[in-house]
Coordinates of C-alpha atoms in Angstrom, one line a residue:
M1 CA -81.0 -2.8 30.2
S2 CA -78.0 -1.7 26.8
D3 CA -75.5 -0.1 26.5
I4 CA -74.8 3.1 26.8
I5 CA -71.7 3.9 25.6
H6 CA -70.9 4.2 21.9
L7 CA -68.4 5.7 19.4
L8 CA -68.9 9.1 17.7
P9 CA -68.9 8.5 14.1
D10 CA -65.8 10.3 12.2
S11 CA -67.8 13.7 11.0
V12 CA -69.2 14.2 14.1
A13 CA -65.9 14.0 15.7
N14 CA -64.5 16.0 13.6
Q15 CA -67.2 18.9 14.1
I16 CA -66.9 18.4 17.5
A17 CA -62.7 19.0 17.7
A18 CA -63.1 21.6 15.0
G19 CA -64.9 23.5 17.6
E20 CA -61.9 23.6 20.4
V21 CA -59.7 24.9 17.0
I22 CA -61.9 26.9 14.7
Q23 CA -64.0 29.0 17.2
R24 CA -64.2 32.1 14.6
P25 CA -63.7 32.6 11.4
A26 CA -60.4 34.8 12.4
S27 CA -58.8 31.0 13.8
V28 CA -59.4 29.7 10.0
V29 CA -57.1 32.4 9.3
K30 CA -54.4 32.4 11.3
E31 CA -53.7 28.8 10.9
L32 CA -54.1 29.3 6.9
L33 CA -51.4 32.4 7.4
E34 CA -49.0 30.5 9.6
N35 CA -49.2 27.2 7.0
S36 CA -48.3 29.8 4.2
V37 CA -45.1 31.2 5.9
D38 CA -43.6 27.6 6.6
A39 CA -44.4 26.9 3.2
G40 CA -41.4 29.6 2.2
A41 CA -43.6 32.1 0.6
T42 CA -42.7 35.8 0.6
N43 CA -46.1 37.0 -0.4
I44 CA -49.0 35.9 1.2
K45 CA -52.5 37.4 0.2
L46 CA -55.7 36.8 2.2
I47 CA -59.1 38.2 0.2
V48 CA -62.2 38.2 2.5
K49 CA -66.0 38.3 1.3
D50 CA -68.0 39.5 4.3
A51 CA -66.0 39.3 7.5
G52 CA -64.9 35.8 6.5
K53 CA -68.5 34.2 6.5
T54 CA -68.7 34.0 2.8
L55 CA -64.9 33.5 1.5
L56 CA -61.3 32.9 3.2
Q57 CA -59.0 32.3 0.6
V58 CA -55.5 32.9 0.9
I59 CA -53.1 32.6 -2.3
D60 CA -48.7 32.1 -1.2
N61 CA -46.0 31.5 -3.6
G62 CA -44.8 28.7 -0.8
C63 CA -43.2 25.2 -1.9
G64 CA -46.6 23.9 -2.8
M65 CA -47.1 19.4 -2.0
S66 CA -47.0 17.1 -3.8
E67 CA -50.3 15.1 -5.3
T68 CA -49.8 12.2 -1.3
D69 CA -49.5 15.7 1.0
A70 CA -52.9 17.5 -0.8
R71 CA -54.3 14.7 0.0
M72 CA -53.1 13.8 4.0
C73 CA -52.7 16.9 5.4
F74 CA -56.9 16.8 5.7
E75 CA -56.7 13.7 7.9
R76 CA -57.1 13.6 11.6
H77 CA -53.6 14.2 13.6
A78 CA -51.9 14.5 9.7
T79 CA -48.9 16.8 11.0
S80 CA -45.7 17.7 9.4
K81 CA -43.3 19.3 12.6
I82 CA -43.9 16.4 15.1
K83 CA -42.8 12.4 14.9
K84 CA -42.3 11.8 18.0
A85 CA -43.0 13.1 21.4
D86 CA -39.7 15.1 21.9
D87 CA -40.7 17.0 19.0
L88 CA -43.4 19.0 21.3
F89 CA -40.5 21.1 23.4
A90 CA -38.7 21.6 19.9
I91 CA -41.4 23.2 17.9
R92 CA -39.7 26.2 15.9
T93 CA -42.1 26.2 12.8
M94 CA -46.1 26.8 12.3
G95 CA -46.6 23.6 11.3
F96 CA -47.0 23.3 7.2
R97 CA -50.5 21.6 6.5
G98 CA -51.5 18.7 9.1
E99 CA -53.5 19.6 12.9
A100 CA -56.0 22.7 11.5
M101 CA -56.7 21.9 8.0
A102 CA -59.0 18.3 9.1
S103 CA -61.1 20.4 11.3
I104 CA -61.5 23.1 8.5
A105 CA -62.7 21.4 6.0
A106 CA -65.4 19.6 8.9
I107 CA -67.0 23.0 9.3
S108 CA -67.0 24.6 5.5
Q109 CA -66.2 24.2 2.0
V110 CA -63.2 23.7 0.9
E111 CA -60.9 24.2 -2.0
M112 CA -57.1 23.4 -2.4
K113 CA -55.4 24.0 -5.0
T114 CA -51.3 23.6 -5.6
K115 CA -48.0 22.9 -7.5
R116 CA -44.5 22.7 -6.1
M117 CA -41.7 24.4 -8.3
G118 CA -40.6 20.7 -10.7
D119 CA -44.1 19.4 -11.1
E120 CA -45.8 20.4 -14.1
L121 CA -49.2 20.1 -13.2
G122 CA -50.3 20.5 -9.6
V123 CA -53.4 19.4 -7.4
K124 CA -57.1 20.7 -7.1
L125 CA -59.5 19.4 -4.6
E126 CA -62.7 20.0 -3.1
I127 CA -64.0 18.7 0.3
E128 CA -67.5 19.9 2.3
A129 CA -68.0 18.7 5.2
S130 CA -64.7 16.3 5.9
N131 CA -66.2 14.8 2.8
V132 CA -64.0 14.8 -1.0
I133 CA -66.5 15.4 -3.0
S134 CA -63.5 15.8 -6.2
H135 CA -59.6 15.1 -6.4
E136 CA -57.7 16.2 -9.9
A137 CA -54.9 18.2 -11.5
C138 CA -54.6 21.4 -12.6
N139 CA -53.3 24.2 -14.5
T140 CA -52.2 26.6 -11.0
P141 CA -49.2 28.4 -10.1
N142 CA -46.4 27.3 -7.6
G143 CA -47.3 28.1 -4.6
T144 CA -50.8 27.0 -2.4
I145 CA -54.3 28.5 -2.9
V146 CA -56.5 28.0 -0.4
S147 CA -60.3 29.4 -0.7
V148 CA -62.7 28.6 2.8
K149 CA -66.6 29.0 1.8
N150 CA -69.5 28.9 3.9
I151 CA -68.3 28.2 7.4
F152 CA -70.7 26.7 9.4
F153 CA -73.1 25.7 7.4
N154 CA -73.6 22.1 8.6
V155 CA -73.1 24.0 11.9
P156 CA -76.4 26.1 12.0
A157 CA -76.0 26.4 16.5
R158 CA -72.1 27.5 15.4
R159 CA -72.9 30.4 12.4
K160 CA -76.2 31.8 14.6
F161 CA -73.5 33.2 17.4
L162 CA -71.0 34.6 15.1
K163 CA -71.1 38.4 15.5
T164 CA -71.5 41.2 13.0
D165 CA -69.4 41.6 10.4
S166 CA -68.0 44.7 12.1
I167 CA -66.5 43.0 14.8
E168 CA -65.1 39.3 13.3
M169 CA -63.0 41.6 10.7
R170 CA -61.3 43.3 13.7
H171 CA -60.8 39.9 14.6
I172 CA -59.7 38.7 11.5
I173 CA -57.3 42.0 11.2
D174 CA -55.9 41.0 14.2
E175 CA -54.7 37.6 13.5
F176 CA -53.3 39.2 10.3
Q177 CA -51.4 41.8 12.2
H178 CA -50.0 39.1 14.5
V179 CA -48.6 36.9 11.7
A180 CA -47.5 39.9 9.1
F181 CA -45.5 42.0 12.6
A182 CA -43.7 38.6 13.8
Y183 CA -42.3 38.5 9.3
P184 CA -41.3 41.8 8.7
S185 CA -39.2 40.1 5.4
L186 CA -42.4 38.3 3.9
V187 CA -44.8 40.3 1.4
F188 CA -48.5 40.2 3.3
S189 CA -51.6 42.2 1.7
L190 CA -55.5 41.7 3.0
Y191 CA -58.3 42.6 1.2
H192 CA -61.7 42.6 2.2
N193 CA -64.9 42.7 -0.6
D194 CA -62.4 43.7 -3.1
N195 CA -61.2 46.6 -1.1
D196 CA -57.5 47.0 0.3
V197 CA -56.9 47.2 3.5
F198 CA -53.6 46.2 4.1
L199 CA -50.9 46.2 1.5
L200 CA -47.9 45.4 3.2
E201 CA -43.7 45.7 1.6
K202 CA -40.4 43.6 2.9
G203 CA -38.7 46.3 5.2
T204 CA -37.2 46.7 9.0
F205 CA -39.9 46.3 11.6
R206 CA -40.4 49.9 12.6
Q207 CA -41.1 50.1 8.4
R208 CA -43.7 46.9 9.6
I209 CA -45.4 48.6 12.2
L210 CA -46.0 51.7 10.8
G211 CA -47.2 49.8 8.0
L212 CA -50.2 48.5 10.0
C213 CA -50.5 51.2 12.6
G214 CA -49.7 54.4 10.9
K215 CA -47.3 55.9 10.1
N216 CA -47.7 58.9 12.9
Y217 CA -46.7 56.0 15.2
N218 CA -42.7 56.7 13.9
E219 CA -42.5 59.7 16.4
K220 CA -43.7 57.6 19.1
L221 CA -41.9 53.9 19.8
V222 CA -38.3 54.0 20.6
P223 CA -36.3 51.2 19.9
V224 CA -35.7 48.7 22.4
E225 CA -32.2 45.8 21.9
E226 CA -31.1 44.0 24.4
E227 CA -28.8 39.9 24.3
T228 CA -28.1 37.4 27.3
T229 CA -27.1 34.0 27.4
L230 CA -30.9 33.3 28.2
L231 CA -33.0 35.5 25.8
K232 CA -32.8 38.1 23.1
I233 CA -35.0 40.9 22.7
S234 CA -36.0 43.0 20.4
G235 CA -38.2 45.5 19.2
F236 CA -40.0 48.8 20.2
I237 CA -41.8 50.8 23.4
G238 CA -44.2 53.8 23.1
K239 CA -43.6 56.7 24.6
P240 CA -44.6 57.3 28.0
E241 CA -47.1 59.8 26.7
F242 CA -48.0 58.3 24.4
A243 CA -50.0 55.8 26.8
K244 CA -53.5 55.1 25.9
K245 CA -56.0 54.0 28.7
V246 CA -57.1 50.8 26.3
R247 CA -54.9 47.9 25.0
G248 CA -54.3 47.7 21.7
D249 CA -50.8 48.4 20.9
Q250 CA -49.0 45.9 22.6
F251 CA -47.5 42.6 21.4
F252 CA -45.6 39.9 22.1
F253 CA -44.0 37.6 20.7
A254 CA -41.6 34.5 21.2
N255 CA -39.3 32.8 18.4
N256 CA -41.8 34.6 15.9
R257 CA -44.8 33.6 17.7
F258 CA -47.4 36.3 18.8
I259 CA -47.8 35.4 22.8
K260 CA -50.1 36.8 25.5
N261 CA -48.3 36.7 29.2
A262 CA -50.3 39.1 31.7
Y263 CA -47.2 38.3 33.5
L264 CA -44.9 40.2 31.4
H265 CA -46.8 43.0 30.5
H266 CA -46.5 43.4 34.3
A267 CA -42.8 44.1 33.8
V268 CA -43.2 46.3 31.1
A269 CA -46.0 48.7 32.6
N270 CA -43.7 48.0 36.0
A271 CA -41.2 49.9 34.2
F272 CA -43.1 52.7 33.2
Q273 CA -43.7 53.2 37.1
G274 CA -44.1 56.9 37.4
L275 CA -43.8 57.8 34.0
I276 CA -47.5 57.1 33.3
A277 CA -50.8 56.9 35.1
P278 CA -51.6 53.7 37.0
D279 CA -54.3 53.3 35.1
Y280 CA -52.7 54.2 31.5
H281 CA -51.0 51.3 28.7
P282 CA -47.6 51.5 27.1
A283 CA -47.5 50.7 23.4
Y284 CA -44.6 47.9 22.9
F285 CA -43.5 45.6 20.2
L286 CA -41.5 42.8 21.3
N287 CA -39.1 40.4 20.0
F288 CA -37.8 37.1 22.0
T289 CA -35.8 34.8 20.7
L290 CA -35.0 32.1 23.1
D291 CA -34.3 27.9 23.1
P292 CA -37.4 26.3 22.5
G293 CA -36.9 23.5 25.2
S294 CA -37.7 26.8 27.9
I295 CA -40.7 27.1 26.8
D296 CA -43.8 25.4 26.6
I297 CA -46.5 26.3 23.7
N298 CA -48.7 23.7 24.6
I299 CA -50.6 24.9 26.8
H300 CA -53.0 26.7 25.3
P301 CA -55.3 25.3 22.1
A302 CA -54.0 28.3 19.8
K303 CA -50.7 28.6 21.1
T304 CA -51.0 32.1 22.4
E305 CA -50.0 31.3 25.8
I306 CA -47.3 30.4 26.7
K307 CA -45.0 29.0 29.8
F308 CA -41.4 29.5 30.7
E309 CA -38.8 27.6 32.3
D310 CA -37.7 30.8 34.3
E311 CA -40.0 33.2 34.4
K312 CA -38.8 35.2 37.0
A313 CA -35.2 35.8 35.2
V314 CA -37.6 36.3 32.0
Y315 CA -39.1 39.2 33.6
S316 CA -36.4 41.2 35.5
I317 CA -34.6 40.8 31.9
I318 CA -37.5 42.7 30.2
R319 CA -38.1 45.2 33.6
A320 CA -34.3 46.2 33.0
A321 CA -34.6 46.2 29.1
V322 CA -37.6 48.5 29.0
K323 CA -35.9 50.8 31.2
Q324 CA -32.3 50.9 30.1
S325 CA -33.8 52.6 26.6
L326 CA -36.2 54.5 28.2
G327 CA -33.3 56.5 29.8
K328 CA -30.8 55.2 27.4
Y329 CA -33.4 57.8 24.8
N330 CA -33.7 60.5 28.0
I331 CA -37.8 59.5 27.8
S332 CA -36.9 59.1 31.4
P333 CA -35.4 61.5 34.5
S334 CA -31.7 60.4 35.0
L335 CA -28.7 61.7 37.4
D336 CA -25.8 62.2 36.3
F337 CA -23.8 61.3 40.0
T338 CA -20.3 61.2 37.9
T339 CA -20.4 65.5 37.3
D340 CA -20.1 68.3 40.3
N341 CA -22.5 71.0 38.8
S342 CA -22.2 72.8 41.5
F343 CA -19.5 74.8 40.9
E344 CA -19.8 75.4 37.3
I345 CA -17.8 78.8 35.8
T346 CA -18.4 79.8 32.5
T347 CA -14.6 80.1 31.2
P348 CA -15.0 84.7 29.7
R349 CA -14.1 85.1 26.4
K350 CA -11.3 87.7 25.2
N351 CA -13.2 90.9 24.7
D352 CA -15.5 90.0 27.1
Q353 CA -16.0 93.5 29.9
I354 CA -16.1 91.7 34.0
K355 CA -19.3 92.8 36.3
F356 CA -18.4 93.3 39.4
P357 CA -20.6 92.3 42.5
Q358 CA -22.8 96.1 43.4
I359 CA -24.2 96.6 47.0
R360 CA -27.4 98.7 47.1
I361 CA -29.0 100.9 50.0
N362 CA -32.4 101.7 50.8
P363 CA -31.1 105.1 52.7
E364 CA -34.7 105.9 54.5
F365 CA -34.2 102.6 56.3
D366 CA -34.8 102.5 59.5
P367 CA -34.6 99.7 62.1
F368 CA -35.9 101.1 64.9
K369 CA -38.7 102.4 63.3
K370 CA -42.3 100.3 63.2
T371 CA -42.1 97.5 65.9
T372 CA -44.7 95.2 67.3
P373 CA -43.6 94.2 70.5
L374 CA -43.6 89.7 70.6
S375 CA -45.4 89.9 74.2
S376 CA -46.3 91.8 76.8
S377 CA -43.6 91.5 78.3
G378 CA -41.0 93.2 76.0
A379 CA -38.9 90.1 75.6
G380 CA -38.7 90.5 71.6
Y381 CA -39.6 92.4 69.0
I382 CA -40.4 91.5 64.9
N383 CA -39.7 93.2 62.6
H384 CA -42.0 93.8 59.5
S385 CA -39.7 96.1 56.8
S386 CA -39.3 94.7 53.8
L387 CA -37.0 92.4 52.4
Q388 CA -36.3 96.4 50.6
G389 CA -36.1 98.1 53.4
E390 CA -39.4 99.4 52.9
P391 CA -42.0 99.9 55.9
T392 CA -45.2 98.0 56.2
G393 CA -47.6 98.2 58.3
G394 CA -47.9 98.2 62.4
K395 CA -50.2 95.7 63.3
M396 CA -50.2 91.8 62.5
D397 CA -53.1 90.7 60.1
W398 CA -52.9 86.6 62.0
E399 CA -56.1 85.8 60.9
K400 CA -54.8 85.5 56.8
M401 CA -53.1 83.1 57.9
F402 CA -56.1 80.7 58.4
N403 CA -57.5 82.7 55.0
P404 CA -56.6 80.5 52.0
E405 CA -56.9 83.0 49.4
S406 CA -54.2 85.6 51.0
P407 CA -50.6 85.3 50.4
S408 CA -48.8 84.7 54.1
G409 CA -46.7 86.9 55.3
N410 CA -46.7 89.3 52.1
G411 CA -46.6 93.0 53.5
N412 CA -47.3 94.0 50.7
N413 CA -51.4 93.2 50.6
E414 CA -53.0 96.2 50.6
K415 CA -56.4 93.8 51.1
E416 CA -57.1 94.3 55.5
Y417 CA -58.6 91.5 57.2
S418 CA -60.6 91.5 60.1
S419 CA -62.0 88.8 62.7
T420 CA -65.3 89.5 61.9
Q421 CA -68.4 87.0 60.4
T422 CA -68.0 88.0 57.1
I423 CA -64.9 86.7 54.9
K424 CA -64.7 88.4 51.2
R425 CA -62.8 86.3 48.3
E426 CA -61.6 88.2 45.2
D427 CA -64.5 86.7 43.2
E428 CA -67.3 88.7 44.8
T429 CA -68.8 86.0 46.7
T430 CA -69.8 86.8 50.1
L431 CA -69.7 84.2 52.6
N432 CA -71.3 85.7 55.7
F433 CA -71.9 82.5 58.3
G434 CA -74.2 85.0 60.1
E435 CA -76.3 86.2 57.6
T436 CA -77.8 82.9 55.9
D437 CA -79.9 84.6 52.9
S438 CA -77.0 85.9 51.7
V439 CA -75.3 82.9 50.8
A440 CA -75.6 81.4 47.4
A441 CA -73.0 79.2 46.7
F442 CA -69.3 79.2 47.2
Q443 CA -66.4 77.5 45.4
F444 CA -64.1 75.2 47.6
H445 CA -61.2 73.8 46.1
G446 CA -61.7 74.2 42.9
K447 CA -63.2 71.4 42.8
F448 CA -66.7 70.8 45.1
I449 CA -69.7 73.9 44.7
M450 CA -71.3 74.6 48.4
S451 CA -74.7 76.0 48.7
Q452 CA -76.5 76.9 51.8
I453 CA -80.0 74.4 52.0
K454 CA -83.2 74.5 54.2
S455 CA -81.7 70.9 56.6
G456 CA -78.3 72.3 56.0
M457 CA -75.5 72.4 53.6
M458 CA -75.0 71.1 50.4
V459 CA -71.9 69.5 48.1
I460 CA -72.1 69.8 44.5
H461 CA -69.1 68.0 42.6
Q462 CA -68.6 69.7 39.9
Q463 CA -67.2 68.4 36.7
R464 CA -69.9 64.9 37.0
A465 CA -72.7 68.0 37.4
H466 CA -71.2 69.0 35.0
E467 CA -70.5 65.8 32.6
R468 CA -74.1 64.7 33.9
I469 CA -75.5 68.1 33.0
L470 CA -73.7 68.4 29.1
F471 CA -74.8 63.9 28.9
E472 CA -78.2 64.9 28.6
K473 CA -77.7 67.8 26.2
F474 CA -76.0 65.4 24.4
L475 CA -78.1 62.8 24.0
M476 CA -81.3 65.1 23.7
A477 CA -80.1 66.7 20.8
A478 CA -78.5 63.3 19.2
E479 CA -81.9 62.1 19.3
Q480 CA -83.3 64.6 18.1
N481 CA -80.6 65.4 15.2
K482 CA -79.8 68.0 16.1
G483 CA -76.2 68.4 17.2
M484 CA -74.7 72.1 16.9
C485 CA -71.9 71.4 14.7
Q486 CA -68.8 75.1 14.7
Q487 CA -67.1 74.7 11.2
L488 CA -63.6 75.6 11.7
L489 CA -61.6 77.7 10.3
F490 CA -59.4 74.9 8.5
P491 CA -60.0 71.4 8.1
Q492 CA -57.9 68.5 10.1
N493 CA -56.9 65.5 8.5
V494 CA -56.8 62.4 11.2
E495 CA -54.7 59.0 10.8
F496 CA -56.4 56.4 12.9
S497 CA -55.1 52.5 12.9
T498 CA -57.4 49.8 11.0
H499 CA -59.2 49.0 14.1
D500 CA -60.1 52.5 15.2
F501 CA -60.6 53.8 11.1
D502 CA -63.4 51.0 10.8
L503 CA -65.0 51.8 14.2
I504 CA -65.6 55.2 13.7
K505 CA -67.0 54.4 10.2
E506 CA -69.5 52.1 11.9
L507 CA -70.2 55.1 14.4
S508 CA -70.1 58.1 11.9
P509 CA -73.4 58.0 11.7
E510 CA -74.3 58.7 15.9
V511 CA -71.0 60.9 15.5
S512 CA -72.9 63.1 13.7
R513 CA -75.4 63.7 15.2
L514 CA -73.7 64.7 18.3
G515 CA -72.9 68.0 16.5
F516 CA -69.3 65.8 14.6
D517 CA -68.7 66.8 10.3
L518 CA -66.5 64.3 9.1
G519 CA -65.1 62.6 6.3
E520 CA -63.1 60.1 4.5
F521 CA -59.7 61.5 3.6
G522 CA -57.9 59.3 2.0
K523 CA -57.0 55.8 3.2
N524 CA -58.0 55.4 7.4
T525 CA -57.9 59.0 7.5
L526 CA -60.5 61.3 7.9
I527 CA -60.4 64.5 7.7
I528 CA -62.9 66.8 10.5
R529 CA -64.7 70.3 9.2
G530 CA -66.7 70.2 12.2
I531 CA -66.8 69.8 16.3
P532 CA -69.7 70.3 18.5
V533 CA -70.1 74.2 20.0
Q534 CA -70.2 72.9 23.5
A535 CA -65.8 71.1 22.9
G536 CA -65.5 75.5 22.8
D537 CA -61.5 76.2 21.4
A538 CA -61.0 72.2 21.6
D539 CA -57.9 70.8 19.6
A540 CA -60.6 68.7 17.0
K541 CA -57.6 66.2 16.4
V542 CA -56.9 65.3 20.3
L543 CA -60.9 65.6 20.6
L544 CA -62.0 62.7 18.1
E545 CA -59.2 60.9 19.4
K546 CA -60.0 60.6 23.0
M547 CA -63.4 60.4 22.3
L548 CA -63.1 57.7 20.7
E549 CA -60.5 56.0 23.5
I550 CA -63.2 56.8 25.9
F551 CA -66.2 55.2 24.1
K552 CA -63.4 51.9 24.3
S553 CA -63.0 52.0 27.5
T554 CA -66.3 52.6 29.0
P555 CA -68.0 50.3 31.1
G556 CA -70.9 47.7 30.4
S557 CA -73.4 49.9 31.4
L558 CA -74.1 53.2 31.7
L559 CA -77.4 55.6 33.9
T560 CA -79.3 57.3 31.3
E561 CA -82.9 58.5 32.5
R562 CA -84.2 55.2 29.7
A563 CA -83.3 52.9 32.6
D564 CA -86.8 50.9 31.7
H565 CA -86.3 48.9 29.0
P566 CA -82.4 47.7 27.8
P567 CA -81.7 50.2 24.6
G568 CA -80.6 48.6 21.7
K569 CA -76.9 48.8 19.6
S570 CA -77.2 52.1 18.2
E571 CA -79.4 53.5 20.7
N572 CA -76.3 52.1 23.4
N573 CA -73.2 53.6 21.3
R574 CA -75.2 56.8 20.7
N575 CA -74.8 57.1 25.1
Y576 CA -72.0 55.7 25.2
L577 CA -70.5 58.0 23.1
A578 CA -72.6 61.0 24.7
F579 CA -70.9 60.1 27.5
S580 CA -67.5 60.1 26.3
L581 CA -68.0 63.9 24.9
A582 CA -69.2 65.0 27.9
K583 CA -66.8 63.7 30.1
L584 CA -63.9 66.0 27.8
T585 CA -66.1 68.6 27.3
S586 CA -67.3 69.6 31.2
V587 CA -65.0 71.9 33.4
K588 CA -62.0 69.9 35.6
T589 CA -61.7 69.7 38.6
G590 CA -59.0 73.5 39.6
K591 CA -61.1 75.5 37.3
K592 CA -62.2 78.9 38.7
L593 CA -66.3 79.5 38.3
Q594 CA -67.6 82.6 39.2
K595 CA -70.9 82.8 41.2
E596 CA -73.6 83.4 37.6
E597 CA -71.4 80.0 36.4
M598 CA -72.0 78.3 40.0
I599 CA -76.4 78.7 40.3
S600 CA -77.0 77.9 36.4
L601 CA -74.6 74.8 37.2
I602 CA -76.9 74.1 40.3
D603 CA -80.0 75.3 38.5
E604 CA -79.1 73.1 35.0
L605 CA -78.3 70.2 37.5
F606 CA -82.3 69.6 39.2
A607 CA -83.2 70.3 35.9
C608 CA -81.9 67.6 34.6
E609 CA -83.7 63.6 35.0
M610 CA -81.7 61.8 37.4
P611 CA -80.0 65.0 38.7
Y612 CA -78.0 63.2 41.5
V613 CA -75.8 60.6 40.0
S614 CA -73.4 60.9 37.3
P615 CA -73.8 58.9 33.7
S616 CA -71.1 56.9 35.3
G617 CA -73.0 56.1 38.6
K618 CA -71.0 58.1 40.4
P619 CA -73.0 60.6 43.0
T620 CA -72.4 64.3 41.8
L621 CA -73.8 66.2 45.2
I622 CA -73.8 65.4 48.8
T623 CA -76.0 67.1 51.5
I624 CA -75.0 67.5 55.5
S625 CA -77.8 68.8 58.1
L626 CA -77.6 70.7 60.2
E627 CA -78.2 68.1 62.9
D628 CA -75.0 66.0 62.1
M629 CA -72.7 69.2 61.9
D630 CA -73.9 70.1 65.8
K631 CA -73.0 66.2 66.1
K632 CA -69.1 67.5 65.0
F633 CA -69.1 70.2 68.3
Q634 CA -70.1 68.0 70.8

């Protein structure tokens, strides 16, 4: 039997190693941008074509490289920041031309031009699948230009699993933002298919946030500053009222490197406890400056996760710093224990008229009139006179205590309630426990609709039922392209983040089918000219923003009437958008319904294809049989 273990060829080993570092075009963007930062560049330009599948090009005005360095950076295990093992725990830079360059060259066609400031000529290299095609002198500006073409051209299985251009571009924008946030003093620009996506001038961290997330973030930010012997914290948090159900505006940076850390995220969320709902996430943009020896950045291949030497102390400092900012800028309620407000008397001015207190009495008040015995033995009496001394009715209606609609103890209430079996509600709906034929519908606690059925009683969740009704109506209108639109008298402009703007553009055909009339109005801005008729007088801007937020947070499956086949992408988006709009425009818990509205809702619910469950799969109604009710009284 022959030997079965052998060494891999270098080309195959490089491709396997590349797969660990280069997972998609965004991975290339991350490595190239970080290299440019460490090269000392002050102006970095990223050019993307076809979401990076055709071209990724980074142009910087950094220090450039010598001819030897240019060739060495494409070798495996080449690095500029590590000379011994101890250097792993003192890393302050991102990495200057090395490590990842060999992985990038193994799965793409790379062209690099670089020139140092003091050199007359630069050097040009062309590498394809780790093979050097050409190496020659060239005339090029100071700095470095790296062009990565046809990523995964020699690994078709990997290229086949790349997502759509819109998804891959979102990942590229994410990586671009991570680097641009960390270095607000540098000029960054991003172009996709010859269109400018970001043009960021150097400035403060706040200006960089506004440049990447939109100018409307200016009113949402609260500064955070704290310095201890362990670490220094600086940055901004979002105000509680702008928290969202989906994540997306959460950024931690440790020594100018973007990181993810669920433990520290919990520290920030804990500081917001009591100010936002439990399932909402606050926005934050926080920088940590600390000793590199107290963290380990090599626990993750992409270095997006780090390990702190004293995580509990870091947790406490972050939580305290965020709570301090919330209190300092009057975002959270606070108590002042140093001021006694019990005897605050306004000092009168010289010409002020002094008003003396007056005593008013009712001359017709008779304390011996209209009294009711407390007990049959006459042990005491209860006076039913009002506070103004006006007498009220003689008999004490104790039955009012059992009527949630009547104000308890109000002697001026002119309605008379009796202990008979008929209760008259203010909405004129009669619930007669003796004559059951007259029962139609009865609203309970502004949340449920109770109605009699032959076998007992039916209880309907009014909001979920209305969601199901609207969901199927919106779906039908979208499929038939008959969404009814009401034009706005004054169209509204809405500015989105780059992510959300790209998403809403991708969804625009389906959004229009639902009844929205949208148009582009400048960079990352839409103009809303009309909204669906079912939205009523809702704020168009808030409606569109919340619909997009619910769309992003919708679970992976919805209960539709077409469960017999898996929906395509367009149909899936349509389902999610219809669900989002139905959730926003449905009648909410606490809304008082008239008798006709309740009967109409019941009729429309049972006209649906799936009346028993909401689009998210929760029950819309339950039934209680007479037998079950009889058992409760046994």
